[in-house]
Amino acid sequence: MRIDWPREFDDQLDRLEADATPRGQRRLELLTFMLKRLADLDAVPVQDTAMIKRVRQSKQHVVWRVSHPYVEGIALRLICWFPPGADRVVVTLFSGDKASMGDVFYDSVGIRADRLIDRWVDEAKEA
């Protein structure tokens, strides 16, 4: 599966790559792990798994939450969308650390993901 993302994710990724602290490096490793798991998918998910679950809060687009194995004090999440008829996944949101945010991350995830998906679609048309 090919992975794509909007410009906002590039900014978050740049900040994470620049964080040379042990915690920052561990977060980058976990993010890389989750992106690799997405790249290794053969098809769009059709049911929840331990790592990928459908986000029920999304209204406009079907989006999925990707997580990593438990690491104390770190809980990164990727929210992604699989464009219909394409062999790609679009990372729409990245929770820098849900461990510190708690469930507030999910309170607005659908609205924010829908907005970024629409923006990604517009960016893809411009390319």
XYZ file of N, CA and C in Angstrom:
381
model
N 0.849 -1.168 0.000
C 0.000 0.000 0.000
C 0.899 1.236 0.000
N 0.589 2.174 -0.857
C 1.328 3.443 -0.872
C 0.768 4.361 0.209
N 1.642 5.152 0.809
C 1.228 6.064 1.877
C 1.407 7.496 1.397
N 0.404 8.309 1.675
C 0.460 9.725 1.343
C -0.076 10.506 2.536
N 0.143 11.826 2.550
C -0.369 12.661 3.636
C -0.381 14.116 3.208
N -1.196 14.934 3.901
C -1.229 16.362 3.600
C -0.020 17.067 4.206
N 0.156 18.310 3.830
C 1.315 19.094 4.281
C 1.426 19.182 5.798
N 0.291 19.243 6.496
C 0.321 19.349 7.955
C 1.080 18.196 8.597
N 0.938 17.003 8.028
C 1.639 15.849 8.581
C 3.144 15.985 8.361
N 3.541 16.554 7.227
C 4.972 16.822 6.989
C 5.561 17.677 8.104
N 4.823 18.709 8.510
C 5.297 19.598 9.576
C 5.460 18.836 10.887
N 4.479 18.001 11.224
C 4.565 17.211 12.455
C 5.735 16.236 12.388
N 5.919 15.618 11.247
C 7.008 14.668 11.068
C 8.364 15.364 11.209
N 8.498 16.546 10.623
C 9.748 17.311 10.753
C 10.071 17.611 12.215
N 9.054 18.028 12.984
C 9.271 18.321 14.403
C 9.676 17.065 15.171
N 9.061 15.952 14.859
C 9.389 14.711 15.542
C 10.806 14.253 15.183
N 11.187 14.361 13.926
C 12.539 13.979 13.514
C 13.599 14.865 14.161
N 13.260 16.117 14.459
C 14.212 17.044 15.069
C 14.367 16.831 16.576
N 13.465 16.075 17.177
C 13.504 15.835 18.620
C 14.523 14.741 18.925
N 15.699 15.142 19.405
C 16.793 14.196 19.642
C 16.762 13.572 21.031
N 15.740 13.879 21.820
C 15.655 13.286 23.157
C 15.342 11.797 23.040
N 15.658 11.009 24.057
C 15.305 9.583 24.009
C 13.806 9.365 23.780
N 12.966 10.173 24.435
C 11.513 10.049 24.234
C 11.144 10.380 22.795
N 11.737 11.433 22.244
C 11.469 11.810 20.863
C 11.886 10.722 19.883
N 13.028 10.128 20.120
C 13.502 9.050 19.244
C 12.602 7.819 19.346
N 12.114 7.515 20.548
C 11.207 6.374 20.726
C 9.890 6.640 20.005
N 9.409 7.886 20.090
C 8.176 8.244 19.387
C 8.362 8.113 17.873
N 9.529 8.512 17.356
C 9.807 8.376 15.930
C 9.855 6.903 15.529
N 10.444 6.064 16.354
C 10.471 4.618 16.085
C 9.058 4.053 16.016
N 8.203 4.459 16.945
C 6.827 3.959 16.954
C 6.046 4.449 15.743
N 6.250 5.698 15.364
C 5.590 6.222 14.178
C 6.044 5.459 12.941
N 7.340 5.211 12.843
C 7.879 4.445 11.710
C 7.278 3.045 11.679
N 7.141 2.416 12.843
C 6.517 1.095 12.946
C 5.090 1.127 12.392
N 4.309 2.142 12.796
C 2.920 2.218 12.340
C 2.836 2.474 10.835
N 3.703 3.336 10.319
C 3.703 3.594 8.877
C 4.086 2.345 8.096
N 5.042 1.578 8.606
C 5.425 0.334 7.931
C 4.266 -0.658 7.920
N 3.558 -0.745 9.030
C 2.402 -1.653 9.077
C 1.351 -1.245 8.047
N 1.141 0.053 7.864
C 0.217 0.507 6.825
C 0.732 0.140 5.442
N 2.011 0.362 5.200
C 2.595 0.048 3.893
C 2.501 -1.440 3.583
N 2.546 -2.270 4.608
C 2.497 -3.721 4.421
C 1.092 -4.263 4.156
N 0.062 -3.423 4.299
C -1.302 -3.887 4.045
C -1.472 -4.277 2.584
N -2.177 -5.372 2.356
C -2.474 -5.803 0.987
C -3.756 -5.186 0.450
N -4.621 -4.769 1.359
C -5.919 -4.228 0.954
C -6.462 -3.326 2.059
N -7.521 -2.630 1.731
C -8.210 -1.785 2.706
C -8.792 -2.690 3.797
N -8.668 -2.305 5.049
C -9.245 -3.134 6.106
C -10.768 -3.227 5.966
N -11.309 -4.346 6.359
C -12.760 -4.514 6.332
C -13.316 -4.741 7.735
N -12.417 -5.012 8.679
C -12.849 -5.176 10.067
C -11.736 -4.707 10.993
N -12.117 -4.441 12.233
C -11.150 -3.999 13.223
C -10.150 -5.097 13.549
N -8.922 -4.684 13.804
C -7.886 -5.592 14.298
C -7.287 -4.947 15.545
N -6.331 -5.611 16.154
C -5.686 -5.052 17.343
C -4.977 -3.741 17.013
N -4.467 -3.610 15.799
C -3.696 -2.431 15.431
C -4.507 -1.367 14.684
N -5.481 -1.788 13.897
C -6.257 -0.862 13.071
C -7.736 -1.010 13.412
N -8.341 0.118 13.790
C -9.766 0.112 14.137
C -10.464 1.279 13.466
N -11.700 1.036 13.083
C -12.488 2.092 12.461
C -12.828 3.147 13.503
N -12.752 4.411 13.091
C -13.099 5.525 13.958
C -14.577 5.834 13.738
N -15.364 5.563 14.731
C -16.817 5.735 14.602
C -17.245 7.202 14.619
N -16.390 8.094 15.129
C -16.755 9.506 15.242
C -16.743 10.243 13.908
N -16.164 9.652 12.879
C -16.093 10.316 11.588
C -17.441 10.222 10.889
N -17.879 11.323 10.317
C -19.201 11.375 9.682
C -19.129 11.349 8.159
N -18.179 12.071 7.573
C -18.140 12.239 6.123
C -17.336 11.136 5.434
N -16.211 10.756 5.996
C -15.339 9.756 5.391
C -15.136 8.596 6.366
N -14.888 7.410 5.832
C -14.554 6.258 6.676
C -13.073 6.349 7.002
N -12.757 6.579 8.263
C -11.361 6.691 8.670
C -11.039 5.613 9.704
N -9.754 5.322 9.805
C -9.265 4.255 10.665
C -8.192 4.790 11.596
N -8.108 4.219 12.779
C -7.106 4.568 13.771
C -6.055 3.470 13.805
N -4.793 3.873 13.702
C -3.673 2.934 13.760
C -2.930 3.187 15.068
N -2.640 2.116 15.792
C -1.922 2.252 17.060
C -0.668 1.389 17.030
N 0.067 1.436 18.112
C 1.298 0.655 18.256
C 1.185 -0.190 19.518
N 2.068 -1.161 19.686
C 2.062 -1.927 20.936
C 2.281 -1.001 22.139
N 1.801 -1.414 23.271
C 1.861 -0.603 24.490
C 3.294 -0.222 24.852
N 3.466 1.069 25.116
C 4.707 1.616 25.647
C 4.283 2.576 26.751
N 4.751 2.359 27.947
C 4.335 3.191 29.074
C 4.603 4.669 28.804
N 3.550 5.476 28.983
C 3.684 6.922 28.847
C 3.655 7.455 27.430
N 3.548 6.573 26.431
C 3.491 7.014 25.028
C 2.317 6.319 24.351
N 1.476 7.116 23.720
C 0.339 6.549 22.994
C 0.126 7.364 21.724
N 0.857 7.032 20.686
C 0.715 7.708 19.399
C -0.448 7.084 18.645
N -1.119 7.883 17.848
C -2.194 7.386 17.003
C -2.103 8.060 15.642
N -2.347 7.274 14.612
C -2.493 7.795 13.260
C -3.954 7.623 12.873
N -4.510 8.615 12.256
C -5.848 8.501 11.692
C -5.659 8.521 10.179
N -6.190 7.507 9.512
C -5.946 7.409 8.075
C -7.234 7.101 7.318
N -7.159 7.352 6.032
C -8.282 7.186 5.124
C -7.789 6.457 3.885
N -8.595 5.544 3.394
C -8.268 4.785 2.191
C -9.157 5.291 1.062
N -8.601 6.080 0.119
C -9.419 6.593 -0.986
C -10.038 5.437 -1.768
N -11.324 5.520 -2.069
C -11.989 4.439 -2.806
C -11.302 4.156 -4.140
N -11.104 2.886 -4.424
C -10.535 2.465 -5.693
C -9.052 2.720 -5.865
N -8.350 3.045 -4.803
C -6.914 3.341 -4.906
C -6.125 2.371 -4.032
N -4.863 2.158 -4.395
C -3.989 1.289 -3.601
C -3.121 2.147 -2.680
N -3.761 3.083 -2.009
C -3.021 3.996 -1.142
C -3.818 4.254 0.129
N -3.096 4.746 1.103
C -3.682 5.184 2.360
C -3.188 6.596 2.617
N -4.073 7.444 3.100
C -3.728 8.828 3.380
C -3.753 9.025 4.900
N -2.612 9.381 5.459
C -2.538 9.686 6.882
C -3.081 11.095 7.045
N -4.191 11.220 7.758
C -4.831 12.525 7.887
C -4.494 13.222 9.189
N -4.358 12.477 10.266
C -4.058 13.067 11.564
C -3.030 12.221 12.282
N -2.264 12.885 13.108
C -1.270 12.210 13.926
C -1.370 12.784 15.324
N -1.658 11.925 16.285
C -1.654 12.369 17.670
C -0.233 12.259 18.166
N 0.388 13.389 18.392
C 1.760 13.387 18.884
C 1.927 12.561 20.130
N 0.931 12.522 20.972
C 0.995 11.660 22.149
C -0.349 11.674 22.849
N -1.170 10.709 22.512
C -2.495 10.590 23.097
C -2.421 10.314 24.590
N -1.304 9.788 25.074
C -1.166 9.496 26.500
C -1.396 10.754 27.328
N -0.948 11.892 26.831
C -1.137 13.135 27.571
C -2.458 13.817 27.238
N -3.072 13.456 26.108
C -4.324 14.082 25.682
C -5.549 13.345 26.184
N -5.439 12.045 26.371
C -6.596 11.254 26.762
C -7.612 11.175 25.634
N -8.859 10.978 25.999
C -9.902 10.790 24.996
C -10.333 12.066 24.299
N -9.825 13.221 24.722
C -10.151 14.470 24.045
C -9.724 14.401 22.575
N -8.707 13.610 22.268
C -8.256 13.429 20.891
C -9.406 12.940 20.011
N -10.196 11.998 20.519
C -11.269 11.419 19.719
C -12.503 12.305 19.646
N -12.650 13.262 20.561
C -13.822 14.130 20.558
C -13.957 14.920 19.264
N -12.843 15.303 18.658
C -12.903 16.112 17.437
C -12.244 15.433 16.242
N -11.889 14.176 16.380
C -11.117 13.510 15.332
C -11.874 13.434 14.005
N -13.161 13.176 14.040
C -13.922 13.056 12.798
C -13.949 14.343 12.009
N -14.240 15.438 12.677
C -14.308 16.741 12.009
C -12.944 17.128 11.454
N -11.891 16.951 12.264
C -10.552 17.326 11.804
C -10.095 16.433 10.659
N -10.354 15.133 10.739
C -9.954 14.215 9.670
C -10.681 14.549 8.371
N -11.984 14.793 8.456
C -12.747 15.131 7.251
C -12.184 16.377 6.580
N -11.841 17.379 7.371
C -11.286 18.620 6.819
C -9.947 18.364 6.119
N -9.090 17.555 6.749
C -7.773 17.280 6.163
C -7.866 16.361 4.950
N -8.828 15.462 4.943
C -9.034 14.622 3.754
C -9.435 15.503 2.584
N -10.374 16.401 2.815
C -10.793 17.311 1.742
C -9.616 18.151 1.251
N -8.779 18.605 2.174
C -7.602 19.382 1.785
C -6.633 18.520 0.972
N -6.425 17.271 1.390
C -5.525 16.371 0.659
C -6.061 16.148 -0.765
N -7.364 15.950 -0.901
C -7.964 15.760 -2.222
C -7.673 16.976 -3.099
N -7.824 18.177 -2.532
C -7.519 19.394 -3.287
C -6.039 19.461 -3.664
N -5.137 19.114 -2.718
C -3.699 19.119 -2.998
C -3.369 18.110 -4.101
N -4.009 16.951 -4.076
C -3.738 15.921 -5.081
C -4.182 16.382 -6.468
N -5.251 17.140 -6.527
C -5.709 17.675 -7.815
C -4.713 18.680 -8.393
N -4.059 19.446 -7.497
C -3.087 20.452 -7.921
C -1.784 19.837 -8.404
N -1.464 18.648 -7.934
C -0.175 18.011 -8.260
C -0.131 17.498 -9.681
